[in-house]
PDB file of C-alpha atoms in Angstrom:
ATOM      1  CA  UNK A  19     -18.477  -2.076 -14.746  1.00 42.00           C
ATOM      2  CA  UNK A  20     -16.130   0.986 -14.732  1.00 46.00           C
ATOM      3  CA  UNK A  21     -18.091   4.121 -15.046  1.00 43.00           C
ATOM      4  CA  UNK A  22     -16.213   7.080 -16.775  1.00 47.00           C
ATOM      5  CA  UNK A  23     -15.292  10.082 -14.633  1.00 46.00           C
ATOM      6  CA  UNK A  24     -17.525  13.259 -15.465  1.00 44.00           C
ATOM      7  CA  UNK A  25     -14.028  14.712 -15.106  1.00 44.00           C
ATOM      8  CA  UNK A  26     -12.067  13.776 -18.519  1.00 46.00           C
ATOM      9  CA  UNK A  27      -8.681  13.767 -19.264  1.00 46.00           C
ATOM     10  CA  UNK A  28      -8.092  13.936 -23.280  1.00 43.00           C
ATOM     11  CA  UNK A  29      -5.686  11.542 -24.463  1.00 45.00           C
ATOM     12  CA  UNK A  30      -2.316  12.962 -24.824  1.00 44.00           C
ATOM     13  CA  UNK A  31      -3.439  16.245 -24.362  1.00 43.00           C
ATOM     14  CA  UNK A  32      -3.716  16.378 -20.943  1.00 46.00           C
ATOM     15  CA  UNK A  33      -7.093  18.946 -20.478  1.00 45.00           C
ATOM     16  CA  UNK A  34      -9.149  18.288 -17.613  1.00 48.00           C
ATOM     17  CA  UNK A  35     -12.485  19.732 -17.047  1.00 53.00           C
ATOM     18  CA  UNK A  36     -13.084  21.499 -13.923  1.00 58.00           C
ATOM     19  CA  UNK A  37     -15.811  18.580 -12.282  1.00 84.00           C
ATOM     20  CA  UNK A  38     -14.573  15.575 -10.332  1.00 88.00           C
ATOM     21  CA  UNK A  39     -16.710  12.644  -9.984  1.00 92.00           C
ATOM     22  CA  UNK A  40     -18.022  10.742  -7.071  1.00 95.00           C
ATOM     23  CA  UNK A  41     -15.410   7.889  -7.960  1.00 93.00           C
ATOM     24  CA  UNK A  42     -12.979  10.575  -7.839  1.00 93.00           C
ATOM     25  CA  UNK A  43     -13.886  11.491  -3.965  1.00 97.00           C
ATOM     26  CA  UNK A  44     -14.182   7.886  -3.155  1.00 96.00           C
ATOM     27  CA  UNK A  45     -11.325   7.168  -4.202  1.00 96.00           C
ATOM     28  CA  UNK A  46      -9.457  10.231  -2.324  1.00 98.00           C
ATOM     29  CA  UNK A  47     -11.511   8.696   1.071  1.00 98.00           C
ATOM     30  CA  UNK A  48     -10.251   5.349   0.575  1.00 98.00           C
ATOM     31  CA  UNK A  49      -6.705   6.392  -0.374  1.00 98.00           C
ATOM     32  CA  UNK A  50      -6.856   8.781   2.746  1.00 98.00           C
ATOM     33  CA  UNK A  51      -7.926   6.544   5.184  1.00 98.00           C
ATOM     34  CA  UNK A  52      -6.530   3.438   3.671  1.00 98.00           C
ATOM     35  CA  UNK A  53      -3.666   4.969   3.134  1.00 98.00           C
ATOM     36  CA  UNK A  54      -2.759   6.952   6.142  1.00 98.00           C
ATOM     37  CA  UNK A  55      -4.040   4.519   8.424  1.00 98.00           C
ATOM     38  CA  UNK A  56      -0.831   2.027   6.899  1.00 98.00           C
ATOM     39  CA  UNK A  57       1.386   5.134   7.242  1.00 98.00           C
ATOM     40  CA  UNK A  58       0.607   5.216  10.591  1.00 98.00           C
ATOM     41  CA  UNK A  59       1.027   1.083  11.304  1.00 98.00           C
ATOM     42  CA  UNK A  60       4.660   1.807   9.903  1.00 98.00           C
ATOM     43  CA  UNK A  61       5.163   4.687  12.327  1.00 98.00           C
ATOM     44  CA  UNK A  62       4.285   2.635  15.426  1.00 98.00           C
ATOM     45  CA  UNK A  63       7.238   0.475  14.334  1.00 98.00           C
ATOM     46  CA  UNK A  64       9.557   3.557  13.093  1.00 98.00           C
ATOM     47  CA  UNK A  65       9.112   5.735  15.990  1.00 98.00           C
ATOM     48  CA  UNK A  66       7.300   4.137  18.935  1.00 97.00           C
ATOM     49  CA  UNK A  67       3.993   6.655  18.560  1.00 98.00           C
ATOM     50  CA  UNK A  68       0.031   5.406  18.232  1.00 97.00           C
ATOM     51  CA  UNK A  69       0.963   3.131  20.515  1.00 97.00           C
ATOM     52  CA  UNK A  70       3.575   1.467  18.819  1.00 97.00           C
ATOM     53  CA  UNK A  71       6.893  -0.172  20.018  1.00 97.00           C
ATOM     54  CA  UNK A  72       9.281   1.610  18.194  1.00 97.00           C
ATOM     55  CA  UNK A  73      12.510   0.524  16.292  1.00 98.00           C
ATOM     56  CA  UNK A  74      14.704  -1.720  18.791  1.00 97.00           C
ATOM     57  CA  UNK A  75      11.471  -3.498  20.481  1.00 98.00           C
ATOM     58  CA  UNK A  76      10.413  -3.585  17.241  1.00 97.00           C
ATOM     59  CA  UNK A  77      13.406  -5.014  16.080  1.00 98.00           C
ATOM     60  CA  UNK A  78      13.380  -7.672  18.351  1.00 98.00           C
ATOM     61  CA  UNK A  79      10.158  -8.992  17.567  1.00 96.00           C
ATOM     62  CA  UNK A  80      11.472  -9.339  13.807  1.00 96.00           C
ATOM     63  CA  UNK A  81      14.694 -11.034  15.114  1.00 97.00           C
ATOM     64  CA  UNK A  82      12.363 -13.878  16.583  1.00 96.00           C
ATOM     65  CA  UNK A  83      10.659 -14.384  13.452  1.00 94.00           C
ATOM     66  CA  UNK A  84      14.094 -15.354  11.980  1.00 94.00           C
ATOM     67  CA  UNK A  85      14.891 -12.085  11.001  1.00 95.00           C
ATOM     68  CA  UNK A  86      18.512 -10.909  11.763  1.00 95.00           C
ATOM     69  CA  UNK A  87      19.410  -8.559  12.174  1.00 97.00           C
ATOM     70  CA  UNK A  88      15.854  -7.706  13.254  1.00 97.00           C
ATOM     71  CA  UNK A  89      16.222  -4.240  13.630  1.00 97.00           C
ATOM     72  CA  UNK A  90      17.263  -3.896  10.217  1.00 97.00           C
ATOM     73  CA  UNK A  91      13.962  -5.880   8.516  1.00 97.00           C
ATOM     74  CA  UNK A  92      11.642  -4.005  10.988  1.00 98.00           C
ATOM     75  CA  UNK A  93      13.012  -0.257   9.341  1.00 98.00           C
ATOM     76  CA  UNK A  94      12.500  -2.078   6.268  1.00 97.00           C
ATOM     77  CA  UNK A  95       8.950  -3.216   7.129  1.00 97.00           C
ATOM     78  CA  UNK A  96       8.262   0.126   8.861  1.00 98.00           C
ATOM     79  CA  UNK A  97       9.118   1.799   6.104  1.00 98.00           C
ATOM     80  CA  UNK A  98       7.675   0.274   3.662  1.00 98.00           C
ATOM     81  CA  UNK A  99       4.505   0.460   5.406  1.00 98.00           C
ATOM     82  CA  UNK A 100       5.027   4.264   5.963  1.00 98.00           C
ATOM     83  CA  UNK A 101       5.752   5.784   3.260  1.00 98.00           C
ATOM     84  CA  UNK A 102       3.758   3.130   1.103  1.00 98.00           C
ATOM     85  CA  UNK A 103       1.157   4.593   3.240  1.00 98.00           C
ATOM     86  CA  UNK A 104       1.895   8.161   2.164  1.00 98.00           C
ATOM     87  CA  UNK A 105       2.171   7.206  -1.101  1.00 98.00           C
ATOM     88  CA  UNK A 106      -1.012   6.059  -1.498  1.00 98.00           C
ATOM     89  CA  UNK A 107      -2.835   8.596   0.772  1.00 98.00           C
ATOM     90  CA  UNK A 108      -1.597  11.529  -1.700  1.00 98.00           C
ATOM     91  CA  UNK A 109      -1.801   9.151  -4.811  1.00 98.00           C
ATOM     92  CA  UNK A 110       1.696   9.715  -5.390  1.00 98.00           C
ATOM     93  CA  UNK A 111       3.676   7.223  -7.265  1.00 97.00           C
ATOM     94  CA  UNK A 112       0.671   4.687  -6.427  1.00 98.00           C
ATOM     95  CA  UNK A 113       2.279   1.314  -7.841  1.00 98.00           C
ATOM     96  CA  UNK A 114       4.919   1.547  -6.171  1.00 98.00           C
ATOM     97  CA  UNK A 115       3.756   2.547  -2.834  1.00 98.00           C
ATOM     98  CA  UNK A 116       0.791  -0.408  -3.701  1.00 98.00           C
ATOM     99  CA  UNK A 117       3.833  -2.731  -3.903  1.00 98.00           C
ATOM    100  CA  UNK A 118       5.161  -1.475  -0.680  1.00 98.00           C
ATOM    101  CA  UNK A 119       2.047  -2.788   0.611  1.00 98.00           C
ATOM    102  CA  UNK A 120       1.821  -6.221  -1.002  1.00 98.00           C
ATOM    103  CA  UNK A 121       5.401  -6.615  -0.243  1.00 98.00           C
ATOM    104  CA  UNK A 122       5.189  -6.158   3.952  1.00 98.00           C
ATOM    105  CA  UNK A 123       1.630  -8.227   3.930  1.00 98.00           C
ATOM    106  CA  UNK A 124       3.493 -11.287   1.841  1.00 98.00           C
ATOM    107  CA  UNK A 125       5.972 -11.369   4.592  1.00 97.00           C
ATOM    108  CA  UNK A 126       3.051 -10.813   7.016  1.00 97.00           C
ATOM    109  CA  UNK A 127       1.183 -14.052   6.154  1.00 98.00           C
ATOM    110  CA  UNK A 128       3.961 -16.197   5.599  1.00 97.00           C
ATOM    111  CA  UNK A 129       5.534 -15.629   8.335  1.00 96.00           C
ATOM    112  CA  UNK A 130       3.178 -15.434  11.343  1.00 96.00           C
ATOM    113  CA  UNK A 131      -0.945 -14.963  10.156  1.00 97.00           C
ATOM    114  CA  UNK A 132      -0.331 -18.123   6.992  1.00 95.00           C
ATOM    115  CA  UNK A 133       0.046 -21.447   9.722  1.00 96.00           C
ATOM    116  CA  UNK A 134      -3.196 -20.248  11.810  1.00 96.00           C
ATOM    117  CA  UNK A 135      -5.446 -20.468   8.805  1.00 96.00           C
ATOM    118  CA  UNK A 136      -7.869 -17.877   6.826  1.00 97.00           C
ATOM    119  CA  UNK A 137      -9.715 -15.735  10.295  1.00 97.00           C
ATOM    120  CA  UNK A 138      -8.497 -13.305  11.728  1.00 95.00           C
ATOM    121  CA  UNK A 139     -10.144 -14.536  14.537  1.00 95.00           C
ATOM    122  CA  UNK A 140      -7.585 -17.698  15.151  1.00 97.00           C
ATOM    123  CA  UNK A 141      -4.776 -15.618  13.667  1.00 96.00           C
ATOM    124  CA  UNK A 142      -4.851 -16.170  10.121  1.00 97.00           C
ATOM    125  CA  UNK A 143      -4.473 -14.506   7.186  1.00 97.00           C
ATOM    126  CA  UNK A 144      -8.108 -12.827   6.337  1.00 97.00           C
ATOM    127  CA  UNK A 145      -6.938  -8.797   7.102  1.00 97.00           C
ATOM    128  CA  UNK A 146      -3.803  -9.405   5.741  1.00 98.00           C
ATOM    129  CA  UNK A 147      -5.120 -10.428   2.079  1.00 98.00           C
ATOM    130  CA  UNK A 148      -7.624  -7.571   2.570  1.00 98.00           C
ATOM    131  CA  UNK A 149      -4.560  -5.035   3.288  1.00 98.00           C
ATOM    132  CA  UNK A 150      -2.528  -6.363   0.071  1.00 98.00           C
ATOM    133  CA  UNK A 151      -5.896  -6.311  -2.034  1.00 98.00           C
ATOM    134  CA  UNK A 152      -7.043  -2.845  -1.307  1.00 98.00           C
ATOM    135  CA  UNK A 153      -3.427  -1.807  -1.801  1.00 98.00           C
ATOM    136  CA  UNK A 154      -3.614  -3.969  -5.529  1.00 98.00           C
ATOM    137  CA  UNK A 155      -7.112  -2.636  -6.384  1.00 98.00           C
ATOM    138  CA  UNK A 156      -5.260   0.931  -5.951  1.00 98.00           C
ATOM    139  CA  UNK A 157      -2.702   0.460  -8.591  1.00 98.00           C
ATOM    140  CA  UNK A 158      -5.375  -1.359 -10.828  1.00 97.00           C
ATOM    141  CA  UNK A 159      -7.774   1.175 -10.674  1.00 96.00           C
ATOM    142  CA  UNK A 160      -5.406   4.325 -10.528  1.00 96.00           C
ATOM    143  CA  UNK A 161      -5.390   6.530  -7.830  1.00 96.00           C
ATOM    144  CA  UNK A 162      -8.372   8.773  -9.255  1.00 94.00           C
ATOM    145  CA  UNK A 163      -8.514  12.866 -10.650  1.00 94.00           C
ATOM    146  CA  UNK A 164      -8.012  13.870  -6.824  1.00 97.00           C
ATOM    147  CA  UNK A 165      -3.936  12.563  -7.134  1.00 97.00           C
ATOM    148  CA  UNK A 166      -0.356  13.575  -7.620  1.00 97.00           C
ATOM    149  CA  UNK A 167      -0.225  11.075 -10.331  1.00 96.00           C
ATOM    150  CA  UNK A 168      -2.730  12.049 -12.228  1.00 93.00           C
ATOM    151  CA  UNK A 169       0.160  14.223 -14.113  1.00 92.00           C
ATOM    152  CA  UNK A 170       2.175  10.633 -14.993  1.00 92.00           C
ATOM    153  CA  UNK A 171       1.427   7.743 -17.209  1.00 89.00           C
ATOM    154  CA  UNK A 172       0.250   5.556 -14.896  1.00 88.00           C
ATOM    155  CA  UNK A 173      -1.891   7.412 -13.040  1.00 90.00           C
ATOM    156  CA  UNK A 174      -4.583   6.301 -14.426  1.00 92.00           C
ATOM    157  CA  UNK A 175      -4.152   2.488 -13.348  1.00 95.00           C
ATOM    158  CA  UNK A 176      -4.824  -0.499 -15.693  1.00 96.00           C
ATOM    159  CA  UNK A 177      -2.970  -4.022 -15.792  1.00 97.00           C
ATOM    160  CA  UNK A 178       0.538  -2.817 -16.265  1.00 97.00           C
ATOM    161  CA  UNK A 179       0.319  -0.684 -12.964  1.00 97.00           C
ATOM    162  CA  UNK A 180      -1.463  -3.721 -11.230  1.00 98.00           C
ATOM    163  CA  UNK A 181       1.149  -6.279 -12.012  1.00 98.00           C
ATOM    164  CA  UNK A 182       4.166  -4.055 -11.368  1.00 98.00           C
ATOM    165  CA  UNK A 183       2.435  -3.904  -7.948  1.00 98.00           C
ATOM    166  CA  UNK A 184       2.280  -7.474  -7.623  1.00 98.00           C
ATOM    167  CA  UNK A 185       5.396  -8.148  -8.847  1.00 98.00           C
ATOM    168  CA  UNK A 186       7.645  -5.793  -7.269  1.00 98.00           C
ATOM    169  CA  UNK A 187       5.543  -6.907  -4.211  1.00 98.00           C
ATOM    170  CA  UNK A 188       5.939 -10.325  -4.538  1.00 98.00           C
ATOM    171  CA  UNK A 189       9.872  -9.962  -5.508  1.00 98.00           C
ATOM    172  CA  UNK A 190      10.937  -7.724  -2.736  1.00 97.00           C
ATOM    173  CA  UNK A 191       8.939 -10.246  -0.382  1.00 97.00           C
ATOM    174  CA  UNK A 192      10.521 -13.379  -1.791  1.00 97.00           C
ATOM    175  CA  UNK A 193      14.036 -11.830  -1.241  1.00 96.00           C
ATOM    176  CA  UNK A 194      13.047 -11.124   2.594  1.00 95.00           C
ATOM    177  CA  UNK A 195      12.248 -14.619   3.173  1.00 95.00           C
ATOM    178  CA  UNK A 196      15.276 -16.077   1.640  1.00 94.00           C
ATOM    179  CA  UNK A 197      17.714 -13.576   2.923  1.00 88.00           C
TER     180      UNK A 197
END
């Protein structure tokens, strides 16, 4: 059940009162850490920090996979994780950066976690599904009060913003495979 926000935005008329809610800060923490913890997952690929490999090495682990040229899909990946990260960390353009997400974990699963099965344990697919359904959740739910979008349509969330996530998501990663 959806509780409404102590904090309410009139309809069209775009008030706000000055309280935000407890949903409101949860959903800044798990945009935050959610969020920024993706950005940084694309930055190990983009620029070799946290540990990461960088672009070329990178690049050639994406070339193995059947990617060519690999360098090319991992500053696509990398990308989309980091700044699909951002996005959702500052709530800004959420379905989009949600489909970002959904996008790079589609390509995740079917190409390397999908033959070892559901655990993460043997491989499989388990924190990859959890990765593209926190990301989904996001652009159902809306990105909360605490957000850049709260100024736009869809910051609020709702099934329109959930299946544009999807979709774009599932597009973009259907193009990647066949390309």
């Amino acid at each position: 059940m959806h509780r409404p926000s102590a904090t309410t935005e009139s309809a069209g008329q775009g008030t706000v009162t000055a309280k935000s809610s407890a949903s409101d800060w949860g959903l800044l923490l798990i945009r935050l850490s959610f969020g920024l913890l993706m950005a940084g997952h694309g930055a190990q690929k983009l620029f070799g920090i946290f540990g990461g490999k960088g672009l070329t090495e990178t690049g050639k682990g994406f070339a193995a996979l059947g990617f060519h040229p690999g360098k090319l899909f991992a500053l696509i990946g990398g990308l989309s994780e980091f700044l699909g990260g951002l996005g959702l960390a500052l709530g800004l353009l959420t379905p989009l950066a949600a489909a970002a997400i959904i996008g790079v974990m589609i390509n995740a699963m079917a190409t390397v976690t999908g033959a070892q099965g559901l655990w993460e344990t043997d491989g499989g697919v388990e924190y990859n599904v959890c990765i593209a359904m926190v990301a989904l959740a996001l652009a159902a739910i809306g990105p909360g009060r605490l957000a850049v979008d709260r100024y736009f349509r869809w910051g609020t969330g709702g099934w329109p913003e959930a299946a544009f996530a999807l979709g774009l998501g599932g597009i973009a990663a259907a193009i990647t495979l066949l390309i």
